[in-house]
Short mmCIF file of C-alpha atoms in Angstrom, two decimals:
data_model
loop_
_atom_site.label_atom_id
_atom_site.label_comp_id
_atom_site.label_asym_id
_atom_site.label_seq_id
_atom_site.Cartn_x
_atom_site.Cartn_y
_atom_site.Cartn_z
CA MET A 1 -106.06 -5.33 53.61
CA HIS A 2 -107.27 -2.37 51.58
CA GLU A 3 -104.90 0.33 50.41
CA PHE A 4 -105.80 3.96 51.11
CA SER A 5 -104.57 6.11 48.25
CA ARG A 6 -104.63 9.44 50.06
CA VAL A 7 -102.69 8.12 53.04
CA LYS A 8 -100.17 6.51 50.68
CA ARG A 9 -99.43 9.94 49.17
CA LEU A 10 -98.09 11.12 52.53
CA PRO A 11 -94.37 10.63 53.23
CA PRO A 12 -93.11 9.25 56.56
CA TYR A 13 -93.53 11.90 59.25
CA VAL A 14 -89.92 12.85 60.04
CA PHE A 15 -90.85 14.70 63.23
CA ALA A 16 -92.21 11.44 64.68
CA ILE A 17 -88.70 9.98 64.55
CA VAL A 18 -87.31 12.88 66.58
CA ASN A 19 -90.23 12.74 69.02
CA LYS A 20 -89.63 9.03 69.66
CA LEU A 21 -85.92 9.58 70.28
CA LYS A 22 -86.77 12.46 72.61
CA MET A 23 -89.27 10.40 74.58
CA ASP A 24 -86.86 7.44 74.80
CA ALA A 25 -84.17 9.72 76.23
CA ARG A 26 -86.57 11.20 78.77
CA GLN A 27 -87.69 7.76 79.89
CA LYS A 28 -84.04 7.02 80.64
CA GLY A 29 -83.99 10.06 82.91
CA GLU A 30 -82.16 12.43 80.56
CA ASP A 31 -82.99 16.14 80.64
CA ILE A 32 -83.99 17.05 77.08
CA ILE A 33 -84.55 20.72 76.25
CA ASP A 34 -87.24 20.70 73.57
CA LEU A 35 -86.82 23.44 70.97
CA GLY A 36 -88.44 21.31 68.26
CA MET A 37 -92.19 21.71 67.86
CA GLY A 38 -93.51 25.28 67.67
CA ASN A 39 -95.90 24.74 70.58
CA PRO A 40 -96.20 28.01 72.54
CA ASP A 41 -95.37 27.55 76.23
CA LEU A 42 -96.63 30.97 77.36
CA PRO A 43 -99.99 30.95 79.15
CA THR A 44 -103.05 32.42 77.50
CA PRO A 45 -103.70 35.89 79.01
CA GLN A 46 -105.81 35.61 82.16
CA HIS A 47 -108.70 37.83 81.04
CA ILE A 48 -109.28 35.45 78.09
CA VAL A 49 -109.19 32.38 80.33
CA ASP A 50 -111.58 34.06 82.77
CA LYS A 51 -114.10 34.69 79.99
CA LEU A 52 -113.86 31.05 78.88
CA THR A 53 -114.53 29.91 82.44
CA GLU A 54 -117.52 32.23 82.79
CA ALA A 55 -119.01 31.19 79.44
CA ALA A 56 -118.50 27.49 80.16
CA GLN A 57 -120.70 27.79 83.25
CA MET A 58 -123.70 28.67 81.08
CA PRO A 59 -125.64 25.59 79.87
CA LYS A 60 -126.85 27.36 76.71
CA ASN A 61 -123.22 27.44 75.52
CA HIS A 62 -122.96 23.64 75.67
CA ARG A 63 -125.09 23.13 72.58
CA TYR A 64 -124.02 22.94 68.95
CA SER A 65 -122.64 26.23 67.72
CA ALA A 66 -122.37 27.82 64.26
CA SER A 67 -119.80 26.15 62.00
CA LYS A 68 -118.89 29.50 60.44
CA GLY A 69 -118.45 31.14 63.86
CA ILE A 70 -120.95 33.11 65.91
CA THR A 71 -121.81 36.57 64.60
CA GLN A 72 -119.95 38.54 67.27
CA LEU A 73 -116.76 36.57 66.68
CA ARG A 74 -116.84 37.28 62.95
CA LEU A 75 -117.57 40.92 63.70
CA ALA A 76 -114.64 41.01 66.14
CA VAL A 77 -112.11 39.74 63.61
CA CYS A 78 -113.39 42.22 61.00
CA GLU A 79 -113.00 45.01 63.57
CA TRP A 80 -109.45 43.77 64.28
CA TYR A 81 -108.57 43.97 60.56
CA LYS A 82 -109.98 47.50 60.39
CA ARG A 83 -108.03 48.68 63.47
CA ARG A 84 -104.79 46.94 62.56
CA TYR A 85 -104.65 47.29 58.77
CA ASP A 86 -107.52 49.61 57.78
CA VAL A 87 -109.08 46.73 55.84
CA ASP A 88 -112.88 46.68 55.45
CA LEU A 89 -114.51 43.24 55.64
CA ASP A 90 -118.15 42.17 55.66
CA HIS A 91 -118.59 39.76 58.57
CA GLU A 92 -121.39 37.91 56.80
CA THR A 93 -119.71 37.20 53.46
CA GLU A 94 -115.98 37.87 53.84
CA ALA A 95 -115.05 36.17 57.12
CA VAL A 96 -115.46 32.64 58.45
CA ALA A 97 -114.10 31.21 61.69
CA THR A 98 -112.04 28.04 61.43
CA ILE A 99 -110.87 25.45 63.96
CA GLY A 100 -107.33 26.75 63.62
CA SER A 101 -105.66 27.56 60.31
CA LYS A 102 -104.84 23.91 59.55
CA GLU A 103 -108.52 22.92 59.53
CA GLY A 104 -109.41 25.94 57.41
CA LEU A 105 -106.72 25.31 54.82
CA SER A 106 -107.50 21.60 54.63
CA HIS A 107 -111.24 22.07 54.19
CA LEU A 108 -110.73 24.91 51.71
CA ALA A 109 -108.54 22.64 49.60
CA TYR A 110 -111.38 20.10 49.42
CA ALA A 111 -113.78 22.92 48.48
CA ILE A 112 -111.84 24.52 45.63
CA VAL A 113 -109.38 21.93 44.26
CA ASP A 114 -110.31 19.54 41.46
CA PRO A 115 -108.23 16.43 40.68
CA GLY A 116 -105.18 17.42 38.66
CA ASP A 117 -105.30 21.13 39.58
CA LEU A 118 -101.82 22.60 39.97
CA ILE A 119 -100.95 24.54 43.13
CA LEU A 120 -97.80 26.55 43.86
CA THR A 121 -96.45 26.49 47.42
CA PRO A 122 -93.20 27.71 49.02
CA ALA A 123 -90.35 25.29 49.72
CA PRO A 124 -89.33 24.47 52.37
CA ALA A 125 -92.88 24.45 53.69
CA TYR A 126 -95.00 23.96 56.76
CA PRO A 127 -96.29 20.45 55.89
CA ILE A 128 -100.01 21.31 55.72
CA HIS A 129 -99.32 23.87 52.98
CA PRO A 130 -98.54 21.36 50.22
CA TYR A 131 -100.26 18.32 51.71
CA SER A 132 -103.69 19.88 52.18
CA PHE A 133 -103.81 20.14 48.37
CA ILE A 134 -102.21 16.76 47.74
CA LEU A 135 -104.81 15.10 49.97
CA ALA A 136 -107.53 16.91 48.00
CA GLY A 137 -106.25 15.42 44.74
CA GLY A 138 -104.23 18.35 43.48
CA ASP A 139 -100.62 18.48 42.26
CA VAL A 140 -98.04 20.77 43.84
CA ARG A 141 -95.05 22.66 42.42
CA SER A 142 -92.56 24.23 44.79
CA ILE A 143 -91.18 27.77 44.78
CA PRO A 144 -87.82 28.02 46.58
CA VAL A 145 -87.59 30.36 49.57
CA GLN A 146 -83.91 31.25 49.84
CA ARG A 147 -82.11 33.96 51.76
CA GLY A 148 -81.01 36.70 49.40
CA ALA A 149 -83.16 35.44 46.52
CA ASP A 150 -86.25 37.16 45.10
CA PHE A 151 -89.25 34.94 45.82
CA PHE A 152 -91.43 36.77 43.30
CA VAL A 153 -88.93 36.18 40.47
CA ALA A 154 -88.68 32.50 41.47
CA MET A 155 -92.49 32.26 41.52
CA GLU A 156 -92.78 33.75 38.02
CA GLU A 157 -90.25 31.26 36.68
CA VAL A 158 -92.02 28.26 38.21
CA PHE A 159 -95.35 29.55 36.88
CA ARG A 160 -93.99 29.97 33.34
CA ASN A 161 -92.59 26.44 33.29
CA ALA A 162 -95.69 24.78 34.77
CA TRP A 163 -98.37 22.98 32.80
CA PRO A 164 -101.30 22.93 33.23
CA ARG A 165 -101.34 26.54 34.37
CA PRO A 166 -101.42 26.77 38.19
CA LYS A 167 -104.83 27.49 39.69
CA ILE A 168 -103.73 28.46 43.22
CA LEU A 169 -100.75 30.23 44.79
CA LEU A 170 -100.25 29.67 48.51
CA ILE A 171 -97.87 32.05 50.28
CA ASN A 172 -96.87 32.42 53.93
CA PHE A 173 -95.05 35.53 55.16
CA PRO A 174 -93.51 35.78 57.71
CA HIS A 175 -92.52 32.33 56.55
CA ASN A 176 -92.38 29.10 58.52
CA PRO A 177 -89.77 27.58 58.70
CA THR A 178 -87.26 30.00 57.11
CA THR A 179 -88.52 33.19 58.92
CA THR A 180 -88.31 35.08 55.58
CA CYS A 181 -90.24 38.38 55.64
CA THR A 182 -91.64 40.63 52.94
CA ASP A 183 -93.18 44.06 52.42
CA ILE A 184 -96.36 45.56 51.03
CA GLU A 185 -94.78 46.10 47.59
CA PHE A 186 -94.38 42.34 47.27
CA PHE A 187 -98.10 41.82 47.89
CA LYS A 188 -98.97 44.49 45.32
CA LYS A 189 -97.00 42.54 42.71
CA ILE A 190 -98.72 39.33 43.80
CA VAL A 191 -102.20 40.88 43.39
CA ASP A 192 -101.33 42.23 39.92
CA PHE A 193 -99.88 38.86 38.90
CA ALA A 194 -102.94 36.98 40.18
CA LYS A 195 -105.33 39.23 38.25
CA GLU A 196 -103.31 38.94 35.07
CA ASN A 197 -103.07 35.14 35.27
CA ASN A 198 -106.42 34.26 36.89
CA VAL A 199 -104.75 32.71 39.96
CA ILE A 200 -106.33 32.30 43.41
CA VAL A 201 -104.08 33.55 46.23
CA LEU A 202 -104.15 32.05 49.73
CA HIS A 203 -102.00 33.79 52.34
CA ASP A 204 -101.25 32.13 55.70
CA PHE A 205 -100.65 35.03 58.11
CA ALA A 206 -100.00 33.00 61.26
CA TYR A 207 -97.17 35.27 62.47
CA ALA A 208 -98.93 38.58 61.90
CA GLU A 209 -97.95 39.96 65.31
CA LEU A 210 -94.78 38.02 66.14
CA ALA A 211 -92.30 40.50 64.68
CA PHE A 212 -89.24 42.16 66.18
CA ASP A 213 -86.97 45.21 65.99
CA GLY A 214 -89.76 47.49 64.77
CA TYR A 215 -90.75 45.35 61.78
CA LYS A 216 -94.52 45.23 61.11
CA PRO A 217 -95.59 42.43 58.76
CA PRO A 218 -98.09 43.67 56.18
CA SER A 219 -101.39 41.95 55.52
CA PHE A 220 -102.07 40.69 52.01
CA LEU A 221 -105.57 42.19 52.32
CA GLN A 222 -104.13 45.71 52.68
CA VAL A 223 -103.51 45.82 48.93
CA PRO A 224 -106.36 47.31 46.89
CA GLY A 225 -107.89 44.50 44.84
CA ALA A 226 -106.59 41.71 47.09
CA LYS A 227 -110.14 40.62 47.88
CA ASP A 228 -110.73 40.16 44.15
CA VAL A 229 -108.14 37.38 43.97
CA GLY A 230 -107.76 35.70 47.35
CA VAL A 231 -108.09 35.24 51.07
CA GLU A 232 -105.92 35.41 54.16
CA PHE A 233 -105.80 32.98 57.08
CA TYR A 234 -105.20 34.45 60.52
CA SER A 235 -104.93 32.59 63.81
CA LEU A 236 -105.06 33.50 67.51
CA THR A 237 -102.51 30.75 68.26
CA LYS A 238 -99.36 32.88 68.33
CA THR A 239 -100.76 36.37 68.93
CA TYR A 240 -102.60 35.41 72.13
CA SER A 241 -100.79 32.15 72.95
CA MET A 242 -103.94 30.10 72.30
CA ALA A 243 -102.49 27.08 70.46
CA GLY A 244 -104.68 24.42 72.06
CA TRP A 245 -107.84 26.52 71.68
CA ARG A 246 -107.76 26.12 67.87
CA VAL A 247 -109.17 29.45 66.72
CA GLY A 248 -108.53 30.80 63.25
CA PHE A 249 -110.18 32.76 60.46
CA CYS A 250 -110.34 32.90 56.68
CA CYS A 251 -111.05 36.42 55.39
CA GLY A 252 -111.25 38.08 52.00
CA ASN A 253 -112.80 37.04 48.70
CA ARG A 254 -116.46 36.26 49.25
CA GLU A 255 -116.61 33.38 46.73
CA ILE A 256 -113.70 31.59 48.41
CA VAL A 257 -114.99 32.34 51.91
CA GLY A 258 -118.42 31.16 50.77
CA ALA A 259 -116.99 27.87 49.46
CA LEU A 260 -115.24 27.21 52.78
CA THR A 261 -118.37 28.19 54.74
CA THR A 262 -120.49 25.77 52.71
CA ILE A 263 -118.16 22.79 53.05
CA LYS A 264 -117.72 23.45 56.78
CA SER A 265 -121.49 23.37 57.21
CA TYR A 266 -121.35 19.72 56.12
CA LEU A 267 -118.20 18.74 57.99
CA ASP A 268 -118.23 20.38 61.41
CA TYR A 269 -120.31 22.24 63.98
CA GLY A 270 -117.64 24.81 64.75
CA MET A 271 -115.75 25.47 67.95
CA PHE A 272 -117.10 24.99 71.45
CA GLN A 273 -119.07 28.20 71.98
CA PRO A 274 -117.26 29.32 75.19
CA ILE A 275 -114.02 29.29 73.19
CA GLN A 276 -115.61 31.54 70.58
CA ILE A 277 -116.89 33.91 73.28
CA ALA A 278 -113.45 34.08 74.91
CA SER A 279 -111.89 34.71 71.50
CA ILE A 280 -114.11 37.78 71.10
CA ILE A 281 -112.60 39.11 74.32
CA ALA A 282 -109.10 38.36 72.97
CA LEU A 283 -109.75 40.43 69.85
CA ARG A 284 -111.70 43.25 71.49
CA GLY A 285 -110.10 43.33 74.93
CA PRO A 286 -106.85 44.87 76.20
CA GLN A 287 -103.96 44.31 73.79
CA GLU A 288 -101.02 44.98 76.12
CA CYS A 289 -100.68 41.22 76.50
CA VAL A 290 -99.73 40.93 72.82
CA GLY A 291 -96.77 43.27 73.28
CA GLU A 292 -95.64 41.29 76.31
CA ILE A 293 -95.81 38.01 74.39
CA VAL A 294 -93.86 39.48 71.47
CA GLN A 295 -91.21 40.93 73.81
CA THR A 296 -90.78 37.54 75.47
CA TYR A 297 -90.10 35.89 72.12
CA GLN A 298 -87.71 38.66 71.10
CA ASN A 299 -85.75 38.25 74.34
CA ARG A 300 -85.57 34.49 73.79
CA ARG A 301 -84.43 35.03 70.20
CA ASP A 302 -81.63 37.31 71.37
CA VAL A 303 -80.49 34.84 74.05
CA LEU A 304 -80.47 31.95 71.55
CA ILE A 305 -78.64 33.89 68.83
CA GLN A 306 -75.99 35.10 71.31
CA GLY A 307 -75.64 31.65 72.88
CA LEU A 308 -75.17 29.99 69.50
CA LYS A 309 -72.65 32.68 68.53
CA ASN A 310 -70.69 31.91 71.68
CA ALA A 311 -70.75 28.27 70.58
CA GLY A 312 -69.26 29.23 67.22
CA TRP A 313 -72.55 28.99 65.32
CA ASP A 314 -73.25 32.44 63.88
CA ILE A 315 -76.83 32.92 62.63
CA GLU A 316 -78.66 35.98 61.34
CA PRO A 317 -81.43 36.88 63.83
CA PRO A 318 -84.96 36.54 62.36
CA LYS A 319 -87.21 39.61 62.08
CA ALA A 320 -90.35 37.60 62.83
CA THR A 321 -91.93 34.26 63.85
CA MET A 322 -91.13 32.16 66.91
CA PHE A 323 -88.35 30.28 65.12
CA VAL A 324 -84.68 30.45 64.22
CA TRP A 325 -83.74 28.77 60.92
CA ALA A 326 -80.13 27.69 61.15
CA PRO A 327 -77.80 26.26 58.48
CA ILE A 328 -75.91 23.23 59.77
CA PRO A 329 -72.43 24.37 60.89
CA GLU A 330 -69.64 23.87 58.35
CA ARG A 331 -67.89 21.19 60.39
CA PHE A 332 -71.04 19.04 60.32
CA LYS A 333 -72.10 19.59 56.70
CA GLN A 334 -71.42 15.96 55.89
CA MET A 335 -74.42 15.06 58.08
CA ASP A 336 -77.95 15.40 56.75
CA SER A 337 -80.39 17.38 58.88
CA LEU A 338 -81.93 14.31 60.54
CA GLU A 339 -78.49 12.94 61.47
CA PHE A 340 -77.46 16.31 62.86
CA THR A 341 -80.70 16.56 64.84
CA LYS A 342 -80.02 13.13 66.35
CA TYR A 343 -76.48 14.27 67.18
CA LEU A 344 -77.71 17.36 69.05
CA LEU A 345 -80.25 15.26 70.91
CA LYS A 346 -77.62 12.75 72.01
CA GLU A 347 -74.63 15.02 72.65
CA ALA A 348 -76.29 18.30 73.70
CA GLY A 349 -79.60 17.11 75.17
CA VAL A 350 -81.41 19.52 72.82
CA ALA A 351 -84.28 18.64 70.45
CA VAL A 352 -84.66 20.68 67.25
CA SER A 353 -86.61 20.12 64.03
CA PRO A 354 -84.65 18.70 61.06
CA GLY A 355 -84.98 20.74 57.91
CA ILE A 356 -85.91 17.68 55.85
CA GLY A 357 -89.19 17.59 57.80
CA PHE A 358 -90.22 20.66 55.78
CA GLY A 359 -89.42 19.00 52.46
CA PRO A 360 -86.24 18.43 50.42
CA ALA A 361 -85.61 22.19 50.20
CA GLY A 362 -85.15 22.23 53.98
CA GLU A 363 -82.15 19.89 53.86
CA GLY A 364 -79.00 21.42 55.32
CA PHE A 365 -80.91 23.34 58.03
CA VAL A 366 -82.47 22.81 61.44
CA ARG A 367 -85.22 24.87 63.07
CA PHE A 368 -85.20 26.07 66.66
CA ALA A 369 -88.54 26.97 68.28
CA LEU A 370 -88.45 29.64 70.98
CA VAL A 371 -90.63 27.66 73.37
CA GLU A 372 -88.42 27.46 76.47
CA ASN A 373 -87.54 30.20 78.94
CA GLU A 374 -84.27 32.14 78.74
CA HIS A 375 -82.58 30.04 81.45
CA ARG A 376 -83.31 26.81 79.56
CA ILE A 377 -82.21 28.35 76.26
CA LYS A 378 -78.88 29.33 77.82
CA GLN A 379 -78.57 25.78 79.14
CA ALA A 380 -79.31 24.45 75.64
CA CYS A 381 -76.62 26.68 74.13
CA ARG A 382 -74.04 25.42 76.63
CA GLY A 383 -74.90 21.85 75.65
CA ILE A 384 -74.70 22.73 71.96
CA LYS A 385 -71.28 24.38 72.46
CA LYS A 386 -69.94 21.16 73.99
CA ALA A 387 -71.47 19.09 71.18
CA LEU A 388 -70.04 21.31 68.42
CA ASN A 389 -66.58 21.29 69.97
CA LYS A 390 -66.53 17.56 70.67
#
């Protein structure tokens, strides 16, 4: 048989191991509370679903659409940036719709990475962040994301010690999986650094709206000059609970947006047009639903943090994202994160994500996703308490 070099560069998918164990347990009749994959369980707001239904009834919407997104959708996301962050974007040259952020990042990597290019990404990392570039033939260096440490200082150090000089810096704040947050001053330093060192900046802003306790995550594009050096990816997945709809955007620097637009014109025909039309309604329609979604996640966060505290597992509550990043309790430190995940699955009936699934820097942690209701989270915490005290 042939060997496929790109596929061989991918490590074994750790999450598949946990998923198999979870499915095996369920087939035996066990009740497994799944706090592993960050797959939103909340329904998409009804007015968005209604618009999809209406648009799907129209035969003209069943044809090929525009790979870069229909005009009104690109206008809508530019309007959203103006309302939310006072950022001016040209819908024709500085915004392109993507089939979710993962597709956009992956195709952009193929558009702008040459073999041997060096890319800096956070560690631990959402897998597509480093592997989109690895699949495109680039090389990746990791910047540690650690609680209490200065990410910018760590990034400067990695940059200084890297050769050839890095071409691209990918950042992701609020960060998945660690939930680390930042402020606008950080992005100002990033823009200055990128200009000084001729580095392209890609910011994944998936958790733009999922923030708690009054914290408002800044947009990279708010910084004057940000469009000179990079782009930002935004997705409707979390904000409007539209995970399966696969709607995202790449906005900012017109050369980078143009490169992604060009390569997409060869590789896809864009989203099903009724989805694009419904997404316009999401961005332009009533926004009360966003506050309700955020409040639901905040309530779940509070229930999980309190429940784990009652179990003897004290964790600092995250300011953003739909996750809780938890160091393995002291008594279980001898276990690696995959072993500990298997232990919780067996003894507590709770599935979480092992930190090693986000790269070696994730070892020693597990990630909880806030994708079950408060009753089930309380049930999970009771199971975890028994498991930790066993």
